[in-house]
Amino acid sequence: MHQASYLPESGTSILSVLQGGYNHPLAREWQAERHLRKLMFIFPIFVSDDDEEEVEIPSLPRIKRHGINKLLNYMKPLVEKGLKAVILFGVILKEGVKDDVGTAADDPNGPVIQAIRLLRKHFPDLYIMCDVCLCEYTDHGHCGILNDDGSLKREPSVLRIGSVAVNYAKAGANCVAPSDMMDGRIKEIKLGLIQAKLENKVLVMSYLAKFLGSLYGPFRDIAGSAPSHGDRKLYQLPSGGAGLARRALVRDMEEGADAFLVKPSTFYLDIVSEALRMCKDYPLCVYQVSGEYAMLHAAAEKGVVDLKEIAFEAHNGFLRAGARLFISYFTPEFLDWLDE
Ligand code: PBG
Ligand code: ZN
């Protein structure tokens, strides 16, 4: 009878036989602890101060920048397909609007506040998140307020970031996500929300780890936010800085963050796993940034990968590492690819 060479007598353990466990498509699905779902996807939306604009930027394939008058037509089919959440970024194209404190960030007639109001009104169930930063609105393109010698002024930067966040919340944002990496901004935002009596309505998502690197190029093209001088190394984390990421996580937990975000994604999944271990009681989000997304498109164009397959593989990797949510430029595709 049992002649198979798998039998222990032949020197091979019975545990070596795995393939029966994933022979059927359903059994293969069962191997995953969690599955991709539409509700996990947050779509970045770029809104400019040119009301009629609708342009694609070559370095960020398939992603458009919209003027306020073009936003609803673009969003409607996505919401109908099951889009649940967006994160808004403002873009200033008009000359002479950027200044040294980023006044345009929360200008009541600026792109972000206008977009919050419009989307809130037309899509009452859409979850509206706002990236909170100054680099898209300052004339020097840095994420905070600078001294004359170009160094950062921490305290005024944090106060300014705090008031921008509160103004987004007042306009109707469900979540504010500060990406500036200034020390102490989570606490400032939480205190500001308490003062505005919005602390029980608005989620504060901390970019716990935002690593400095080469992956933000297409974003800076579409948002026009490249620093005019210097770089961001005195506030974004060095790529080897796992310890700094852990310390930032502990600090931001103590400052009252409600959720955490790691960015970029693919090269930093160890940080995601560690963050999961350290803050398993919080929703954890990963941001597949513009450079990562553009690289996958470039590889697909060259015939190196299949775009859909690599997108699934990447996002399954985020799930395995422990992320529950993704900010992803692939969101529109996943709304087509996923059933629920
Ligand atoms: C603003 C901000 C940036 C990104 C998100 N928020 C740009 C930067 O820090 O230079 C990058 C996102 C992406 O590349 O997709 N600070
Ligand atoms: Zn910034």
CSV table of C-alpha atoms and ligand atoms in Angstrom, one decimal:
chain,number,residue,atom,x,y,z
A,1,MET,CA,0.0,0.0,0.0
A,2,HIS,CA,1.8,3.2,1.2
A,3,GLN,CA,4.7,3.1,-1.2
A,4,ALA,CA,5.2,6.8,-1.6
A,5,SER,CA,8.6,8.1,-1.0
A,6,TYR,CA,7.1,10.8,1.3
A,7,LEU,CA,6.7,8.3,4.1
A,8,PRO,CA,8.9,8.8,7.1
A,9,GLU,CA,10.6,5.5,6.5
A,10,SER,CA,12.1,6.9,3.4
A,11,GLY,CA,13.6,9.7,5.4
A,12,THR,CA,11.2,12.5,4.4
A,13,SER,CA,8.8,14.0,7.0
A,14,ILE,CA,5.1,14.0,6.3
A,15,LEU,CA,5.2,17.7,7.0
A,16,SER,CA,6.9,18.2,3.6
A,17,VAL,CA,3.6,17.7,1.8
A,18,LEU,CA,2.1,21.2,1.4
A,19,GLN,CA,0.6,21.5,-2.0
A,20,GLY,CA,-2.7,19.8,-1.2
A,21,GLY,CA,-3.3,22.8,1.1
A,22,TYR,CA,-3.5,25.3,-1.7
A,23,ASN,CA,-4.5,23.3,-4.7
A,24,HIS,CA,-7.9,25.1,-5.1
A,25,PRO,CA,-8.4,28.8,-5.7
A,26,LEU,CA,-10.5,29.1,-2.6
A,27,ALA,CA,-7.9,27.3,-0.5
A,28,ARG,CA,-5.3,29.7,-1.8
A,29,GLU,CA,-7.4,32.6,-0.6
A,30,TRP,CA,-7.6,31.0,2.8
A,31,GLN,CA,-3.8,31.2,3.1
A,32,ALA,CA,-4.0,35.0,3.6
A,33,GLU,CA,-4.8,36.2,7.2
A,34,ARG,CA,-6.5,39.3,5.8
A,35,HIS,CA,-7.7,40.3,2.3
A,36,LEU,CA,-7.7,43.5,0.4
A,37,ARG,CA,-10.9,45.5,0.6
A,38,LYS,CA,-12.1,48.7,-0.9
A,39,LEU,CA,-12.5,50.3,2.6
A,40,MET,CA,-8.7,50.0,3.1
A,41,PHE,CA,-7.9,52.4,0.2
A,42,ILE,CA,-7.4,56.2,0.6
A,43,PHE,CA,-7.0,58.1,-2.6
A,44,PRO,CA,-4.7,61.2,-2.9
A,45,ILE,CA,-6.4,64.1,-4.6
A,46,PHE,CA,-4.5,67.2,-5.8
A,47,VAL,CA,-6.6,70.4,-6.0
A,48,SER,CA,-5.1,73.5,-7.5
A,49,ASP,CA,-6.0,77.1,-7.4
A,50,ASP,CA,-6.6,77.2,-11.2
A,51,ASP,CA,-10.3,76.5,-11.0
A,52,GLU,CA,-10.7,75.1,-14.5
A,53,GLU,CA,-7.5,73.0,-14.6
A,54,GLU,CA,-7.4,69.3,-15.3
A,55,VAL,CA,-4.0,68.1,-16.2
A,56,GLU,CA,-2.0,64.9,-16.0
A,57,ILE,CA,1.6,65.1,-14.9
A,58,PRO,CA,4.0,62.8,-16.9
A,59,SER,CA,6.0,61.6,-13.9
A,60,LEU,CA,2.8,60.5,-12.1
A,61,PRO,CA,0.9,58.3,-14.6
A,62,ARG,CA,-2.9,58.4,-14.6
A,63,ILE,CA,-3.1,60.9,-11.7
A,64,LYS,CA,-4.6,64.3,-12.5
A,65,ARG,CA,-4.5,67.7,-10.8
A,66,HIS,CA,-7.9,69.3,-10.6
A,67,GLY,CA,-9.2,72.8,-10.3
A,68,ILE,CA,-12.2,73.1,-7.9
A,69,ASN,CA,-14.7,73.2,-10.8
A,70,LYS,CA,-13.5,69.9,-12.2
A,71,LEU,CA,-13.4,68.0,-8.9
A,72,LEU,CA,-17.0,66.7,-8.7
A,73,ASN,CA,-17.2,65.2,-12.2
A,74,TYR,CA,-14.0,63.3,-11.5
A,75,MET,CA,-15.0,62.1,-8.0
A,76,LYS,CA,-18.5,61.0,-8.8
A,77,PRO,CA,-17.8,57.7,-10.7
A,78,LEU,CA,-15.2,56.8,-8.1
A,79,VAL,CA,-17.6,57.3,-5.2
A,80,GLU,CA,-20.1,55.2,-7.1
A,81,LYS,CA,-17.6,52.4,-7.4
A,82,GLY,CA,-17.1,52.4,-3.7
A,83,LEU,CA,-14.4,54.9,-2.9
A,84,LYS,CA,-14.6,55.5,0.9
A,85,ALA,CA,-11.8,57.9,1.7
A,86,VAL,CA,-9.6,60.6,0.1
A,87,ILE,CA,-6.6,62.6,1.3
A,88,LEU,CA,-6.4,66.2,0.0
A,89,PHE,CA,-3.3,68.1,-1.2
A,90,GLY,CA,-3.5,71.7,-2.2
A,91,VAL,CA,-1.4,73.1,-5.1
A,92,ILE,CA,-0.7,76.8,-5.6
A,93,LEU,CA,0.0,77.8,-9.2
A,94,LYS,CA,-0.7,81.5,-9.1
A,95,GLU,CA,2.3,83.8,-8.9
A,96,GLY,CA,2.9,85.7,-5.7
A,97,VAL,CA,0.5,83.6,-3.4
A,98,LYS,CA,3.2,81.6,-1.6
A,99,ASP,CA,4.8,83.3,1.3
A,100,ASP,CA,7.1,82.5,4.2
A,101,VAL,CA,4.4,81.1,6.5
A,102,GLY,CA,2.3,79.2,4.0
A,103,THR,CA,-0.8,81.5,4.3
A,104,ALA,CA,-2.5,79.7,1.3
A,105,ALA,CA,-2.6,76.4,3.2
A,106,ASP,CA,-5.8,77.3,5.1
A,107,ASP,CA,-7.0,80.4,3.1
A,108,PRO,CA,-10.8,80.1,3.2
A,109,ASN,CA,-10.8,80.7,-0.6
A,110,GLY,CA,-7.8,78.5,-1.2
A,111,PRO,CA,-8.0,75.0,-2.8
A,112,VAL,CA,-8.0,72.8,0.3
A,113,ILE,CA,-10.7,74.5,2.3
A,114,GLN,CA,-12.8,74.9,-0.8
A,115,ALA,CA,-12.4,71.3,-1.7
A,116,ILE,CA,-13.3,70.1,1.8
A,117,ARG,CA,-16.5,72.1,1.7
A,118,LEU,CA,-17.5,71.0,-1.8
A,119,LEU,CA,-16.8,67.3,-1.2
A,120,ARG,CA,-18.5,67.4,2.3
A,121,LYS,CA,-21.6,68.9,0.6
A,122,HIS,CA,-21.9,66.5,-2.3
A,123,PHE,CA,-20.5,63.3,-0.8
A,124,PRO,CA,-21.7,63.4,2.8
A,125,ASP,CA,-20.4,59.8,3.5
A,126,LEU,CA,-17.0,60.3,2.0
A,127,TYR,CA,-14.2,60.3,4.6
A,128,ILE,CA,-12.1,63.4,4.0
A,129,MET,CA,-8.5,63.4,5.2
A,130,CYS,CA,-6.1,66.4,4.8
A,131,ASP,CA,-2.4,66.2,4.6
A,132,VAL,CA,-1.2,69.0,6.8
A,133,CYS,CA,2.1,70.6,5.8
A,134,LEU,CA,3.5,74.0,4.6
A,135,CYS,CA,5.8,73.0,1.8
A,136,GLU,CA,3.1,73.3,-0.9
A,137,TYR,CA,2.4,76.9,0.3
A,138,THR,CA,5.7,78.4,1.3
A,139,ASP,CA,7.8,80.4,-1.1
A,140,HIS,CA,10.9,78.5,0.0
A,141,GLY,CA,9.2,75.1,-0.3
A,142,HIS,CA,10.1,73.8,3.2
A,143,CYS,CA,7.7,72.1,5.5
A,144,GLY,CA,8.0,74.7,8.3
A,145,ILE,CA,8.9,78.3,9.1
A,146,LEU,CA,12.5,79.3,8.6
A,147,ASN,CA,15.1,81.6,10.3
A,148,ASP,CA,17.0,84.0,8.1
A,149,ASP,CA,19.8,81.5,7.8
A,150,GLY,CA,17.5,78.9,6.4
A,151,SER,CA,17.3,76.8,9.6
A,152,LEU,CA,13.9,75.7,11.0
A,153,LYS,CA,12.0,77.6,13.7
A,154,ARG,CA,10.4,74.8,15.6
A,155,GLU,CA,7.9,76.7,17.8
A,156,PRO,CA,6.3,79.0,15.2
A,157,SER,CA,6.2,76.1,12.7
A,158,VAL,CA,4.3,73.9,15.1
A,159,LEU,CA,1.9,76.7,16.0
A,160,ARG,CA,1.2,77.3,12.3
A,161,ILE,CA,0.8,73.6,11.5
A,162,GLY,CA,-1.6,73.4,14.5
A,163,SER,CA,-3.8,76.2,13.3
A,164,VAL,CA,-3.9,74.9,9.7
A,165,ALA,CA,-5.0,71.5,11.0
A,166,VAL,CA,-7.8,73.1,13.1
A,167,ASN,CA,-9.0,75.1,10.2
A,168,TYR,CA,-9.3,72.0,8.0
A,169,ALA,CA,-11.2,70.4,10.9
A,170,LYS,CA,-13.5,73.4,11.1
A,171,ALA,CA,-14.2,73.2,7.4
A,172,GLY,CA,-15.3,69.7,7.8
A,173,ALA,CA,-12.3,67.3,7.5
A,174,ASN,CA,-12.7,64.0,9.2
A,175,CYS,CA,-9.0,63.5,9.7
A,176,VAL,CA,-5.8,65.6,9.7
A,177,ALA,CA,-2.5,64.0,8.9
A,178,PRO,CA,0.5,66.2,9.6
A,179,SER,CA,3.4,65.2,7.3
A,180,ASP,CA,5.8,68.0,8.2
A,181,MET,CA,7.7,66.0,10.9
A,182,MET,CA,8.1,69.0,13.2
A,183,ASP,CA,8.6,67.9,16.8
A,184,GLY,CA,5.6,68.4,19.0
A,185,ARG,CA,2.9,69.0,16.3
A,186,ILE,CA,0.6,66.2,17.3
A,187,LYS,CA,0.1,67.6,20.8
A,188,GLU,CA,-0.4,71.1,19.4
A,189,ILE,CA,-3.0,69.8,17.0
A,190,LYS,CA,-4.8,67.8,19.7
A,191,LEU,CA,-4.9,70.9,22.0
A,192,GLY,CA,-6.1,73.1,19.1
A,193,LEU,CA,-8.9,70.6,18.4
A,194,ILE,CA,-9.9,70.5,22.1
A,195,GLN,CA,-10.0,74.3,22.1
A,196,ALA,CA,-12.2,74.3,19.0
A,197,LYS,CA,-14.4,71.6,20.6
A,198,LEU,CA,-13.7,69.3,17.7
A,199,GLU,CA,-11.6,66.8,19.5
A,200,ASN,CA,-14.3,64.1,19.5
A,201,LYS,CA,-15.0,64.5,15.8
A,202,VAL,CA,-11.6,64.5,14.2
A,203,LEU,CA,-8.9,61.8,13.9
A,204,VAL,CA,-5.3,62.8,14.1
A,205,MET,CA,-3.1,60.5,12.0
A,206,SER,CA,0.6,60.9,12.7
A,207,TYR,CA,3.1,60.3,9.9
A,208,LEU,CA,5.1,58.5,12.6
A,209,ALA,CA,7.9,57.8,10.2
A,210,LYS,CA,8.5,59.8,7.1
A,211,PHE,CA,11.9,58.8,5.6
A,212,LEU,CA,14.0,61.1,3.5
A,213,GLY,CA,14.8,59.7,0.1
A,214,SER,CA,14.4,59.7,-3.7
A,215,LEU,CA,10.8,58.5,-3.8
A,216,TYR,CA,8.9,61.8,-3.6
A,217,GLY,CA,9.9,63.3,-7.0
A,218,PRO,CA,6.6,62.9,-8.9
A,219,PHE,CA,4.7,64.3,-6.0
A,220,ARG,CA,6.9,67.4,-6.0
A,221,ASP,CA,6.2,67.8,-9.7
A,222,ILE,CA,2.5,67.6,-9.4
A,223,ALA,CA,2.3,69.7,-6.2
A,224,GLY,CA,5.1,72.1,-7.1
A,225,SER,CA,6.6,71.7,-3.6
A,226,ALA,CA,10.3,71.0,-4.2
A,227,PRO,CA,12.4,73.1,-1.7
A,228,SER,CA,14.0,76.1,-3.4
A,229,HIS,CA,17.2,75.5,-1.5
A,230,GLY,CA,18.6,72.7,0.7
A,231,ASP,CA,16.8,69.5,1.5
A,232,ARG,CA,14.6,68.1,4.2
A,233,LYS,CA,17.2,66.1,6.1
A,234,LEU,CA,16.9,68.0,9.3
A,235,TYR,CA,13.3,67.0,9.7
A,236,GLN,CA,12.6,63.9,7.6
A,237,LEU,CA,14.2,60.7,9.0
A,238,PRO,CA,17.4,59.2,7.6
A,239,SER,CA,16.6,55.9,5.9
A,240,GLY,CA,18.6,53.9,8.3
A,241,GLY,CA,16.9,55.4,11.3
A,242,ALA,CA,14.7,52.6,12.6
A,243,GLY,CA,15.4,53.7,16.2
A,244,LEU,CA,14.2,57.3,15.5
A,245,ALA,CA,11.0,55.9,14.0
A,246,ARG,CA,10.4,53.9,17.2
A,247,ARG,CA,11.1,57.0,19.3
A,248,ALA,CA,8.8,59.1,17.2
A,249,LEU,CA,6.1,56.5,17.6
A,250,VAL,CA,6.3,56.5,21.4
A,251,ARG,CA,6.3,60.3,21.4
A,252,ASP,CA,3.3,60.6,19.1
A,253,MET,CA,1.4,58.0,21.1
A,254,GLU,CA,2.0,60.1,24.2
A,255,GLU,CA,1.0,63.3,22.4
A,256,GLY,CA,-2.4,61.7,21.6
A,257,ALA,CA,-2.2,60.5,18.0
A,258,ASP,CA,-5.2,58.3,17.0
A,259,ALA,CA,-3.6,56.4,14.1
A,260,PHE,CA,-0.2,56.1,12.5
A,261,LEU,CA,1.2,56.2,9.0
A,262,VAL,CA,4.5,54.9,7.6
A,263,LYS,CA,5.9,56.2,4.4
A,264,PRO,CA,7.3,55.3,1.9
A,265,SER,CA,6.0,51.7,1.9
A,266,THR,CA,7.9,48.9,0.1
A,267,PHE,CA,11.4,49.7,1.3
A,268,TYR,CA,10.2,50.2,4.9
A,269,LEU,CA,8.0,47.2,5.7
A,270,ASP,CA,10.2,46.3,8.7
A,271,ILE,CA,9.1,49.6,10.2
A,272,VAL,CA,5.4,48.8,9.5
A,273,SER,CA,5.9,45.4,11.3
A,274,GLU,CA,7.6,47.0,14.2
A,275,ALA,CA,5.0,49.7,14.5
A,276,LEU,CA,2.3,47.1,14.5
A,277,ARG,CA,4.1,45.4,17.4
A,278,MET,CA,4.4,48.7,19.3
A,279,CYS,CA,1.0,50.1,18.6
A,280,LYS,CA,-1.3,47.2,17.9
A,281,ASP,CA,-4.2,49.0,19.4
A,282,TYR,CA,-4.1,51.7,16.7
A,283,PRO,CA,-5.0,51.7,13.0
A,284,LEU,CA,-1.8,51.6,11.0
A,285,CYS,CA,-1.6,53.0,7.5
A,286,VAL,CA,1.1,52.8,4.9
A,287,TYR,CA,1.6,55.3,2.1
A,288,GLN,CA,2.8,53.9,-1.3
A,289,VAL,CA,4.4,57.2,-2.4
A,290,SER,CA,4.6,58.7,-5.8
A,291,GLY,CA,8.0,57.4,-6.7
A,292,GLU,CA,7.1,53.8,-5.8
A,293,TYR,CA,3.9,54.0,-7.8
A,294,ALA,CA,5.8,55.6,-10.8
A,295,MET,CA,8.5,52.9,-10.6
A,296,LEU,CA,5.9,50.1,-10.9
A,297,HIS,CA,4.3,51.8,-13.9
A,298,ALA,CA,7.7,52.2,-15.5
A,299,ALA,CA,8.5,48.5,-14.9
A,300,ALA,CA,5.1,47.5,-16.4
A,301,GLU,CA,5.7,49.7,-19.5
A,302,LYS,CA,9.1,48.0,-20.0
A,303,GLY,CA,7.4,44.6,-19.9
A,304,VAL,CA,9.2,43.7,-16.7
A,305,VAL,CA,6.0,43.2,-14.6
A,306,ASP,CA,2.3,43.0,-15.2
A,307,LEU,CA,0.8,46.1,-13.6
A,308,LYS,CA,-2.2,44.5,-12.0
A,309,GLU,CA,-0.2,41.6,-10.6
A,310,ILE,CA,2.5,43.8,-9.2
A,311,ALA,CA,-0.1,46.1,-7.6
A,312,PHE,CA,-1.7,43.2,-5.8
A,313,GLU,CA,1.6,41.8,-4.8
A,314,ALA,CA,2.7,45.2,-3.3
A,315,HIS,CA,-0.5,45.8,-1.4
A,316,ASN,CA,-0.6,42.2,-0.1
A,317,GLY,CA,2.8,42.9,1.2
A,318,PHE,CA,1.5,45.9,3.1
A,319,LEU,CA,-1.3,43.8,4.6
A,320,ARG,CA,1.2,41.0,5.6
A,321,ALA,CA,3.5,43.6,7.3
A,322,GLY,CA,0.5,44.7,9.4
A,323,ALA,CA,-1.0,47.8,7.7
A,324,ARG,CA,-4.8,48.1,7.8
A,325,LEU,CA,-5.0,51.1,5.4
A,326,PHE,CA,-3.2,52.3,2.4
A,327,ILE,CA,-2.8,55.7,0.8
A,328,SER,CA,-2.5,54.5,-2.7
A,329,TYR,CA,-2.4,56.0,-6.2
A,330,PHE,CA,-3.7,52.6,-7.4
A,331,THR,CA,-7.0,53.2,-5.6
A,332,PRO,CA,-9.1,53.8,-8.8
A,333,GLU,CA,-7.8,50.5,-10.2
A,334,PHE,CA,-8.5,48.6,-7.0
A,335,LEU,CA,-12.1,49.9,-7.0
A,336,ASP,CA,-12.4,48.1,-10.4
A,337,TRP,CA,-10.4,45.0,-9.4
A,338,LEU,CA,-12.1,44.3,-6.0
A,339,ASP,CA,-15.6,43.1,-5.5
A,340,GLU,CA,-16.1,44.7,-2.1
B,1,PBG,C1,4.2,67.0,2.1
B,1,PBG,C2,4.1,65.7,1.6
B,1,PBG,C3,4.9,65.1,0.6
B,1,PBG,C4,4.4,63.8,0.4
B,1,PBG,C5,3.3,63.7,1.2
B,1,PBG,N1,3.1,64.8,1.9
B,1,PBG,C6,6.1,65.6,-0.1
B,1,PBG,C7,7.4,65.7,0.5
B,1,PBG,O1,7.6,65.5,1.7
B,1,PBG,O2,8.3,66.1,-0.2
B,1,PBG,C8,4.9,62.8,-0.6
B,1,PBG,C9,3.9,61.8,-1.1
B,1,PBG,C10,4.3,61.2,-2.4
B,1,PBG,O3,5.5,61.2,-2.9
B,1,PBG,O4,3.4,60.5,-3.0
B,1,PBG,N2,5.3,67.2,3.1
B,2,ZN,ZN,6.0,69.2,3.6
